[in-house]
Short mmCIF file of C-alpha atoms and ligand atoms in Angstrom, two decimals:
data_model
loop_
_atom_site.label_atom_id
_atom_site.label_comp_id
_atom_site.label_asym_id
_atom_site.label_seq_id
_atom_site.Cartn_x
_atom_site.Cartn_y
_atom_site.Cartn_z
CA MET A 1 -7.73 -22.15 10.96
CA ILE A 2 -7.01 -21.74 14.63
CA ASP A 3 -8.37 -18.64 16.53
CA ALA A 4 -5.43 -18.12 18.80
CA GLU A 5 -6.98 -14.95 20.24
CA LYS A 6 -10.00 -16.94 21.41
CA ILE A 7 -7.84 -19.88 22.62
CA ARG A 8 -5.82 -17.56 24.67
CA GLN A 9 -8.89 -16.87 26.81
CA ASP A 10 -8.80 -20.51 28.10
CA PHE A 11 -5.34 -19.88 29.61
CA PRO A 12 -5.64 -17.85 32.79
CA VAL A 13 -1.83 -17.58 33.14
CA LEU A 14 -1.55 -15.54 29.86
CA GLU A 15 -3.68 -12.83 31.18
CA GLN A 16 -0.92 -11.17 33.30
CA ILE A 17 1.36 -8.25 33.09
CA VAL A 18 5.15 -9.04 33.34
CA ASN A 19 7.42 -6.12 33.94
CA ASP A 20 4.65 -3.67 33.02
CA GLU A 21 4.08 -5.45 29.63
CA PRO A 22 1.36 -8.08 28.64
CA LEU A 23 3.00 -11.52 28.91
CA VAL A 24 4.24 -12.99 25.57
CA TYR A 25 5.06 -16.72 26.44
CA LEU A 26 7.42 -18.10 23.93
CA ASP A 27 9.04 -20.82 25.95
CA ASN A 28 6.64 -23.57 24.93
CA ALA A 29 9.50 -26.16 24.16
CA ALA A 30 10.35 -26.00 27.84
CA THR A 31 6.83 -26.30 29.08
CA THR A 32 3.37 -25.18 27.91
CA GLN A 33 0.76 -23.34 29.91
CA LYS A 34 -2.54 -25.13 31.00
CA PRO A 35 -6.09 -24.45 29.81
CA LYS A 36 -8.89 -24.15 32.31
CA ALA A 37 -10.11 -27.57 31.27
CA VAL A 38 -6.95 -29.13 32.56
CA LEU A 39 -6.82 -27.12 35.83
CA GLU A 40 -10.49 -28.12 36.37
CA ALA A 41 -9.80 -31.74 35.76
CA LEU A 42 -7.06 -31.72 38.53
CA GLN A 43 -9.38 -29.94 40.87
CA HIS A 44 -12.40 -32.09 40.16
CA TYR A 45 -10.35 -35.37 40.67
CA TYR A 46 -9.11 -34.20 44.24
CA GLU A 47 -12.47 -32.72 45.11
CA THR A 48 -14.67 -35.55 44.12
CA ASP A 49 -12.76 -38.80 43.26
CA ASN A 50 -9.52 -38.82 45.10
CA ALA A 51 -8.66 -42.57 46.00
CA ASN A 52 -6.02 -45.06 45.14
CA VAL A 53 -6.47 -46.94 41.89
CA HIS A 54 -6.97 -50.54 41.08
CA ARG A 55 -7.17 -52.08 44.62
CA GLY A 56 -10.25 -50.59 46.26
CA VAL A 57 -13.75 -51.79 45.86
CA HIS A 58 -15.35 -48.63 47.23
CA THR A 59 -17.02 -46.19 44.91
CA LEU A 60 -14.31 -43.52 44.95
CA ALA A 61 -11.67 -46.14 44.17
CA GLU A 62 -13.70 -47.41 41.35
CA ARG A 63 -14.30 -43.91 39.98
CA ALA A 64 -10.63 -43.06 40.25
CA THR A 65 -9.59 -46.29 38.48
CA ALA A 66 -12.17 -45.85 35.72
CA ASP A 67 -10.98 -42.24 35.03
CA PHE A 68 -7.26 -43.25 35.26
CA GLU A 69 -7.68 -46.07 32.75
CA ALA A 70 -9.91 -43.92 30.56
CA ALA A 71 -6.97 -41.41 30.32
CA ARG A 72 -4.78 -44.30 29.18
CA GLU A 73 -7.29 -45.06 26.43
CA LYS A 74 -7.24 -41.34 25.31
CA VAL A 75 -3.45 -41.60 25.01
CA ARG A 76 -3.72 -44.76 23.11
CA ALA A 77 -6.11 -43.26 20.59
CA PHE A 78 -4.05 -39.96 20.36
CA ILE A 79 -0.90 -41.86 19.19
CA ASN A 80 -2.87 -44.69 17.53
CA ALA A 81 -1.24 -47.52 19.49
CA LYS A 82 -2.97 -51.02 19.12
CA SER A 83 -3.76 -51.55 22.69
CA THR A 84 -3.70 -49.87 26.10
CA LYS A 85 -1.23 -52.53 27.13
CA GLU A 86 1.25 -50.62 25.11
CA ILE A 87 0.79 -47.29 27.12
CA LEU A 88 2.88 -47.04 30.22
CA PHE A 89 2.48 -43.98 32.46
CA THR A 90 5.75 -42.48 33.53
CA ARG A 91 7.02 -39.27 35.06
CA GLY A 92 7.75 -37.83 31.60
CA THR A 93 10.09 -38.30 28.69
CA THR A 94 13.19 -38.48 30.78
CA THR A 95 11.77 -41.44 32.79
CA SER A 96 10.51 -43.12 29.67
CA LEU A 97 13.85 -42.98 27.88
CA ASN A 98 15.62 -44.18 31.07
CA TRP A 99 13.35 -47.26 31.19
CA VAL A 100 14.18 -48.07 27.55
CA ALA A 101 17.97 -47.77 28.26
CA GLN A 102 17.29 -50.09 31.23
CA PHE A 103 15.57 -52.50 29.04
CA ALA A 104 18.58 -52.31 26.72
CA ARG A 105 20.83 -53.30 29.58
CA GLN A 106 18.95 -56.51 29.86
CA ILE A 107 20.09 -57.57 26.37
CA LEU A 108 23.17 -55.50 25.30
CA GLN A 109 26.49 -57.35 24.95
CA PRO A 110 30.07 -56.04 24.56
CA ASN A 111 30.59 -55.12 20.90
CA ASP A 112 26.91 -54.35 20.42
CA GLU A 113 26.22 -50.76 19.25
CA ILE A 114 23.75 -48.04 20.12
CA VAL A 115 23.20 -45.28 17.54
CA ILE A 116 21.79 -41.78 18.58
CA SER A 117 22.28 -38.37 17.06
CA ILE A 118 24.20 -35.30 18.04
CA MET A 119 20.95 -33.50 18.29
CA GLU A 120 19.62 -35.47 21.21
CA HIS A 121 18.38 -33.92 24.32
CA HIS A 122 20.52 -35.09 27.28
CA SER A 123 17.64 -37.43 28.37
CA ASN A 124 18.09 -39.29 25.07
CA LEU A 125 21.94 -39.38 25.48
CA VAL A 126 23.07 -39.78 29.08
CA PRO A 127 20.93 -42.99 29.69
CA TRP A 128 22.50 -44.50 26.59
CA GLN A 129 25.97 -43.37 27.58
CA GLN A 130 25.34 -45.17 31.03
CA ALA A 131 23.92 -48.25 29.28
CA ALA A 132 26.93 -48.44 26.99
CA GLN A 133 29.28 -48.13 29.97
CA ALA A 134 27.49 -50.74 32.03
CA THR A 135 27.31 -53.33 29.29
CA GLY A 136 30.38 -52.71 27.17
CA ALA A 137 28.36 -51.65 24.17
CA THR A 138 29.48 -48.78 22.04
CA LEU A 139 27.58 -45.52 21.67
CA LYS A 140 27.75 -43.88 18.23
CA PHE A 141 26.55 -40.54 17.04
CA VAL A 142 25.02 -39.52 13.76
CA TYR A 143 26.04 -35.98 12.84
CA LEU A 144 24.32 -33.12 10.86
CA THR A 145 24.49 -31.48 7.56
CA GLU A 146 25.31 -27.82 7.42
CA ASN A 147 21.64 -27.00 7.47
CA GLY A 148 21.07 -28.54 10.87
CA GLU A 149 19.37 -31.78 9.36
CA LEU A 150 20.42 -35.34 10.21
CA ASP A 151 23.04 -36.38 7.79
CA MET A 152 21.28 -39.45 6.34
CA ASN A 153 24.43 -40.75 4.66
CA ASP A 154 26.15 -40.78 8.05
CA LEU A 155 23.17 -42.44 9.60
CA ARG A 156 23.20 -45.21 6.99
CA ALA A 157 26.99 -45.72 7.61
CA LYS A 158 26.59 -45.79 11.34
CA ILE A 159 23.65 -48.28 11.63
CA THR A 160 25.10 -51.79 10.95
CA ASP A 161 24.33 -55.38 11.99
CA LYS A 162 26.05 -54.63 15.28
CA THR A 163 23.45 -51.92 16.11
CA LYS A 164 20.86 -53.13 18.60
CA PHE A 165 19.12 -49.83 19.47
CA VAL A 166 18.72 -46.61 17.40
CA SER A 167 17.18 -43.68 19.44
CA ILE A 168 16.46 -40.37 17.72
CA THR A 169 14.35 -37.36 18.55
CA GLN A 170 11.41 -36.70 16.20
CA VAL A 171 11.84 -32.88 16.66
CA SER A 172 15.00 -31.16 17.90
CA ASN A 173 14.37 -29.02 20.98
CA VAL A 174 17.15 -26.72 19.84
CA LEU A 175 17.10 -26.56 16.02
CA GLY A 176 13.44 -27.51 15.48
CA THR A 177 14.60 -30.03 12.85
CA ILE A 178 11.87 -32.59 12.04
CA ASN A 179 13.60 -35.96 11.64
CA PRO A 180 12.34 -38.68 9.23
CA VAL A 181 11.87 -41.21 12.12
CA LYS A 182 9.72 -43.60 10.04
CA GLU A 183 12.41 -43.90 7.38
CA ILE A 184 15.20 -44.27 10.17
CA GLY A 185 13.19 -46.96 11.80
CA GLN A 186 13.06 -48.93 8.57
CA ILE A 187 16.83 -48.76 8.32
CA ALA A 188 17.11 -49.77 11.96
CA HIS A 189 14.74 -52.74 11.42
CA GLU A 190 16.72 -53.84 8.28
CA HIS A 191 19.60 -54.34 10.62
CA GLY A 192 17.62 -56.02 13.34
CA ALA A 193 17.84 -53.04 15.68
CA TYR A 194 15.10 -51.47 17.90
CA MET A 195 13.79 -48.14 16.95
CA VAL A 196 13.24 -45.68 19.85
CA VAL A 197 11.74 -42.24 19.19
CA ASP A 198 11.88 -39.20 21.60
CA GLY A 199 8.57 -37.69 20.94
CA ALA A 200 8.76 -34.89 23.60
CA GLN A 201 8.84 -32.12 20.89
CA SER A 202 6.70 -33.78 18.32
CA THR A 203 3.67 -35.20 20.11
CA PRO A 204 2.23 -31.84 21.14
CA HIS A 205 2.60 -30.24 17.63
CA MET A 206 1.95 -32.95 14.96
CA ALA A 207 -0.23 -36.04 14.45
CA ILE A 208 1.46 -39.21 15.88
CA ASP A 209 0.87 -42.61 14.52
CA VAL A 210 3.04 -45.13 16.28
CA GLU A 211 1.59 -47.94 14.18
CA ASP A 212 2.53 -46.22 10.88
CA MET A 213 5.85 -44.98 12.23
CA ASN A 214 6.56 -48.57 13.43
CA ALA A 215 8.54 -47.35 16.41
CA ASP A 216 9.29 -50.01 18.95
CA PHE A 217 9.33 -47.40 21.75
CA PHE A 218 7.99 -43.80 21.83
CA ALA A 219 8.39 -41.28 24.70
CA PHE A 220 6.68 -38.07 25.55
CA SER A 221 5.81 -35.70 28.37
CA GLY A 222 2.33 -34.29 29.46
CA HIS A 223 3.63 -30.95 30.39
CA LYS A 224 4.74 -29.91 26.90
CA MET A 225 1.23 -30.61 25.59
CA LEU A 226 -0.96 -28.66 27.98
CA GLY A 227 -1.00 -31.33 30.76
CA PRO A 228 0.55 -31.20 34.18
CA THR A 229 4.12 -31.87 35.07
CA GLY A 230 5.05 -35.33 36.64
CA ILE A 231 3.22 -37.31 34.01
CA GLY A 232 4.41 -38.76 30.82
CA VAL A 233 4.14 -41.82 28.60
CA LEU A 234 6.30 -44.57 27.24
CA TYR A 235 4.78 -46.51 24.41
CA GLY A 236 6.25 -49.95 23.67
CA LYS A 237 5.16 -52.63 21.35
CA GLU A 238 3.24 -55.27 23.37
CA GLU A 239 5.36 -58.25 22.26
CA LEU A 240 8.57 -56.32 23.12
CA LEU A 241 7.31 -55.14 26.58
CA ASN A 242 6.53 -58.76 27.38
CA THR A 243 10.05 -59.81 26.86
CA PHE A 244 11.60 -57.16 29.28
CA GLU A 245 11.77 -57.23 33.01
CA PRO A 246 10.26 -54.41 34.99
CA ILE A 247 12.59 -51.54 36.08
CA GLU A 248 10.83 -50.87 39.34
CA PHE A 249 9.36 -53.31 41.86
CA GLY A 250 6.75 -53.12 44.57
CA GLY A 251 3.00 -52.76 44.88
CA GLU A 252 0.63 -52.75 41.85
CA MET A 253 2.96 -54.54 39.61
CA ILE A 254 3.02 -58.06 41.14
CA ASP A 255 0.80 -61.08 40.53
CA PHE A 256 1.96 -63.26 43.48
CA VAL A 257 4.60 -62.57 46.03
CA TYR A 258 6.26 -65.47 47.83
CA GLU A 259 9.07 -65.36 50.39
CA ASP A 260 11.69 -66.18 47.86
CA HIS A 261 10.41 -64.89 44.50
CA SER A 262 7.60 -63.04 42.83
CA THR A 263 5.61 -63.06 39.58
CA TRP A 264 4.47 -59.98 37.66
CA THR A 265 1.10 -58.82 36.67
CA GLU A 266 0.05 -58.19 33.06
CA LEU A 267 0.72 -55.23 30.86
CA PRO A 268 0.71 -52.31 31.34
CA TRP A 269 0.56 -52.48 35.04
CA LYS A 270 3.65 -54.89 35.14
CA PHE A 271 5.82 -51.75 34.72
CA GLU A 272 3.84 -49.31 36.96
CA ALA A 273 5.07 -50.05 40.51
CA GLY A 274 3.61 -47.97 43.24
CA THR A 275 0.79 -45.43 43.46
CA PRO A 276 0.82 -43.65 39.99
CA ASN A 277 0.24 -39.95 39.27
CA ILE A 278 -3.52 -40.50 39.01
CA ALA A 279 -4.53 -36.86 38.84
CA GLY A 280 -1.75 -36.14 36.36
CA ALA A 281 -2.87 -38.95 34.09
CA ILE A 282 -6.60 -37.86 34.25
CA ALA A 283 -5.56 -34.22 33.55
CA LEU A 284 -3.32 -35.33 30.56
CA GLY A 285 -6.54 -36.95 29.28
CA ALA A 286 -8.22 -33.64 29.54
CA ALA A 287 -5.31 -32.03 27.72
CA ILE A 288 -5.66 -34.56 24.90
CA ASP A 289 -9.49 -33.78 24.84
CA TYR A 290 -8.59 -30.07 24.41
CA ILE A 291 -6.15 -30.65 21.72
CA ASN A 292 -8.60 -32.92 19.86
CA THR A 293 -11.25 -30.29 19.84
CA ILE A 294 -8.86 -27.91 18.13
CA GLY A 295 -7.16 -30.58 15.96
CA ILE A 296 -3.59 -31.54 15.98
CA SER A 297 -3.21 -30.89 12.23
CA GLU A 298 -4.57 -27.40 12.72
CA ILE A 299 -1.99 -26.83 15.53
CA HIS A 300 0.74 -27.90 13.20
CA ALA A 301 -0.50 -25.68 10.47
CA HIS A 302 -0.81 -22.77 12.90
CA GLU A 303 2.77 -23.08 14.01
CA GLN A 304 3.89 -23.27 10.48
CA GLU A 305 2.05 -20.03 9.67
CA LEU A 306 3.72 -18.37 12.64
CA LEU A 307 7.14 -19.57 11.44
CA ASN A 308 6.58 -18.38 7.89
CA TYR A 309 5.55 -15.00 9.39
CA VAL A 310 8.32 -14.39 11.83
CA VAL A 311 11.39 -16.09 10.39
CA PRO A 312 11.74 -13.62 7.52
CA LYS A 313 11.38 -10.75 9.97
CA LEU A 314 13.96 -12.22 12.29
CA ARG A 315 16.41 -12.95 9.43
CA ALA A 316 16.01 -9.20 8.42
CA ILE A 317 17.54 -8.15 11.82
CA ASP A 318 21.16 -7.20 11.37
CA GLY A 319 23.49 -9.51 13.34
CA LEU A 320 20.80 -12.17 14.03
CA THR A 321 21.77 -15.81 13.31
CA ILE A 322 19.09 -18.49 13.16
CA TYR A 323 20.32 -22.13 13.63
CA GLY A 324 18.69 -25.06 12.02
CA PRO A 325 16.87 -25.77 8.75
CA THR A 326 16.28 -22.88 6.35
CA ASP A 327 13.24 -24.62 4.96
CA ASN A 328 10.49 -23.91 7.56
CA SER A 329 8.59 -27.02 6.55
CA LYS A 330 11.40 -29.00 7.93
CA ARG A 331 11.19 -27.26 11.32
CA GLY A 332 8.77 -27.44 14.20
CA GLY A 333 7.82 -24.16 15.92
CA VAL A 334 11.22 -23.77 17.54
CA ILE A 335 13.67 -21.01 16.75
CA SER A 336 17.10 -20.99 18.33
CA PHE A 337 18.99 -17.79 17.54
CA ASN A 338 21.84 -15.45 18.66
CA LEU A 339 22.39 -11.68 18.28
CA ALA A 340 26.06 -10.85 17.35
CA GLY A 341 27.85 -9.28 20.22
CA LEU A 342 25.40 -10.17 22.95
CA HIS A 343 25.25 -13.30 25.18
CA PRO A 344 21.98 -15.11 24.91
CA HIS A 345 21.36 -14.81 28.66
CA ASP A 346 21.46 -10.99 28.24
CA VAL A 347 19.09 -11.14 25.25
CA ALA A 348 16.65 -13.34 27.17
CA THR A 349 16.87 -10.92 30.14
CA ALA A 350 16.31 -7.91 27.98
CA LEU A 351 13.33 -9.58 26.26
CA ASP A 352 11.90 -10.38 29.65
CA MET A 353 11.94 -6.70 30.49
CA GLU A 354 9.56 -6.35 27.48
CA GLY A 355 7.31 -9.17 28.80
CA VAL A 356 8.71 -11.65 26.30
CA ALA A 357 9.48 -15.06 27.80
CA VAL A 358 12.25 -16.95 25.88
CA ARG A 359 14.86 -19.47 26.92
CA ALA A 360 18.62 -19.11 26.80
CA GLY A 361 21.33 -21.71 27.42
CA HIS A 362 22.36 -25.10 26.16
CA HIS A 363 18.86 -26.38 26.15
CA CYS A 364 20.04 -29.65 27.71
CA ALA A 365 21.89 -30.53 24.50
CA GLN A 366 25.53 -29.72 25.17
CA PRO A 367 27.13 -31.78 22.43
CA LEU A 368 24.97 -30.20 19.85
CA ILE A 369 25.64 -26.64 21.09
CA ASN A 370 29.33 -27.36 20.96
CA LYS A 371 28.95 -28.29 17.25
CA LEU A 372 27.05 -25.19 16.45
CA ASN A 373 30.17 -23.02 17.13
CA THR A 374 27.98 -20.36 18.94
CA GLU A 375 31.12 -18.65 20.46
CA VAL A 376 29.35 -18.52 23.87
CA GLY A 377 28.16 -22.14 24.05
CA ALA A 378 24.39 -21.19 24.20
CA THR A 379 21.54 -19.83 22.13
CA ALA A 380 18.30 -17.92 22.77
CA ARG A 381 15.22 -19.87 21.82
CA ALA A 382 11.67 -18.92 21.05
CA SER A 383 9.06 -21.73 20.77
CA PHE A 384 5.36 -21.54 19.83
CA TYR A 385 2.15 -23.14 20.69
CA ILE A 386 -1.55 -22.83 20.05
CA TYR A 387 -2.08 -19.65 21.86
CA ASN A 388 0.67 -17.62 20.24
CA THR A 389 -0.32 -15.06 17.72
CA LYS A 390 1.23 -12.82 14.94
CA ALA A 391 1.12 -10.12 17.48
CA ASP A 392 3.33 -12.17 19.80
CA CYS A 393 5.76 -12.59 16.77
CA ASP A 394 5.72 -8.78 16.26
CA LYS A 395 6.47 -8.16 19.91
CA LEU A 396 9.39 -10.58 19.75
CA VAL A 397 10.89 -8.72 16.72
CA ASP A 398 10.21 -5.32 18.32
CA ALA A 399 11.84 -6.40 21.63
CA LEU A 400 14.82 -7.80 19.78
CA LEU A 401 15.24 -4.46 17.94
CA LYS A 402 15.04 -2.53 21.26
CA THR A 403 17.64 -4.72 22.78
CA LYS A 404 20.00 -4.13 19.91
CA GLU A 405 19.49 -0.42 20.35
CA PHE A 406 19.80 -0.71 24.11
CA PHE A 407 23.14 -2.46 23.94
CA ASN A 408 24.24 -0.63 20.94
CA VAL A 409 25.09 -3.82 18.89
N1 LIG B 501 13.60 -34.84 24.92
C1 LIG B 501 13.35 -33.54 24.30
C2 LIG B 501 13.56 -33.45 22.87
C3 LIG B 501 13.01 -32.50 25.07
O1 LIG B 501 12.76 -31.31 24.55
C4 LIG B 501 12.83 -32.68 26.48
C5 LIG B 501 12.40 -31.49 27.35
N2 LIG B 501 13.01 -30.32 27.13
C6 LIG B 501 12.88 -33.82 27.01
C7 LIG B 501 13.34 -35.00 26.07
C8 LIG B 501 12.84 -34.19 28.53
O2 LIG B 501 11.51 -34.05 28.84
P1 LIG B 501 11.08 -34.06 30.36
O3 LIG B 501 12.04 -33.04 31.00
O4 LIG B 501 9.70 -33.67 30.30
O5 LIG B 501 11.37 -35.39 30.84
#
């Protein structure tokens, strides 16, 4: 079992008072806080090893390159990819998914189809809309059951032999729904389509095995798993990555450059044009080390425990609606809710006055929010991570009750 009180001590940012109250940080689906080990990795890199990677022969360049590539190996092991050739460093999930949608443009034809779900984050929706518009392909949506789960009958009807790409989030950043991406991948593959998984909300919270999942592409962000912003990952199967052209061109990714044409270097560098986020990658490696010492399965179990503790207390609040699965085991540590008679922005502002940080808005998922019939087109959202405690849950519930009292709703 996780000792969240002890873990909190590794996170300097959590030790502060906000609006005269100890900070309760419940906006982890947006971004997570950073442990000292990650902050030290950044500092150490810039203080002792800072150099450009891959080209230099001097000692600092060799150290920076070794640490950068060691971070790639940590990522590979963390998601159980076969080879570091399959691990591309990007700016984050958004860039990773944009790259896949750019790969798609290299092969999509008019009349081809792309299947995504209505619960996708805009970053797994807009790039596909753009790819469809550019190629004449059609974008189709899978809708949800009343419970906020993917309607698998609809999914089976939508995926056909015309489908070339299926791209689905493993965990919804709004509803928390955990989607059966392995099973969806099997259906996609039966129809000859590629399976793309948005792992932004799953990778920080549950064990990921891309081999077992058999995803063709898998995307995630460092900052949602204790790492810095500006670093993320695109996993792609080696044999597939070899068939696609790079998205960006320039230094680092070439083999030979002639006046009239160029050739590309090998994977994974073929896709990593320009100086990468070296410090970010190394610090992501430190974040993975930190997560591994705690154990990803323990993290998942901890969040399930918090959900089981707080959801009944939230449901007991008069006028509070929780969106998404009723069965907590089908939900990650994300709870979207509304209080009747109050705009979620007012709820979030009132909670902030109690030191409780939650998010309010459309959570970059407007088509989903439109389907939820929230009246105001927004929800408030509390989301957990390893340093959250039952005391944080109690504080959330107390602050919501105070908010109701204050606004008299
Ligand atoms: N997909 C999901 C499900 C997300 O929750 C997010 C971040 N909110 C993203 C994609 C985009 O991640 P980033 O902003 O780090 O690129």
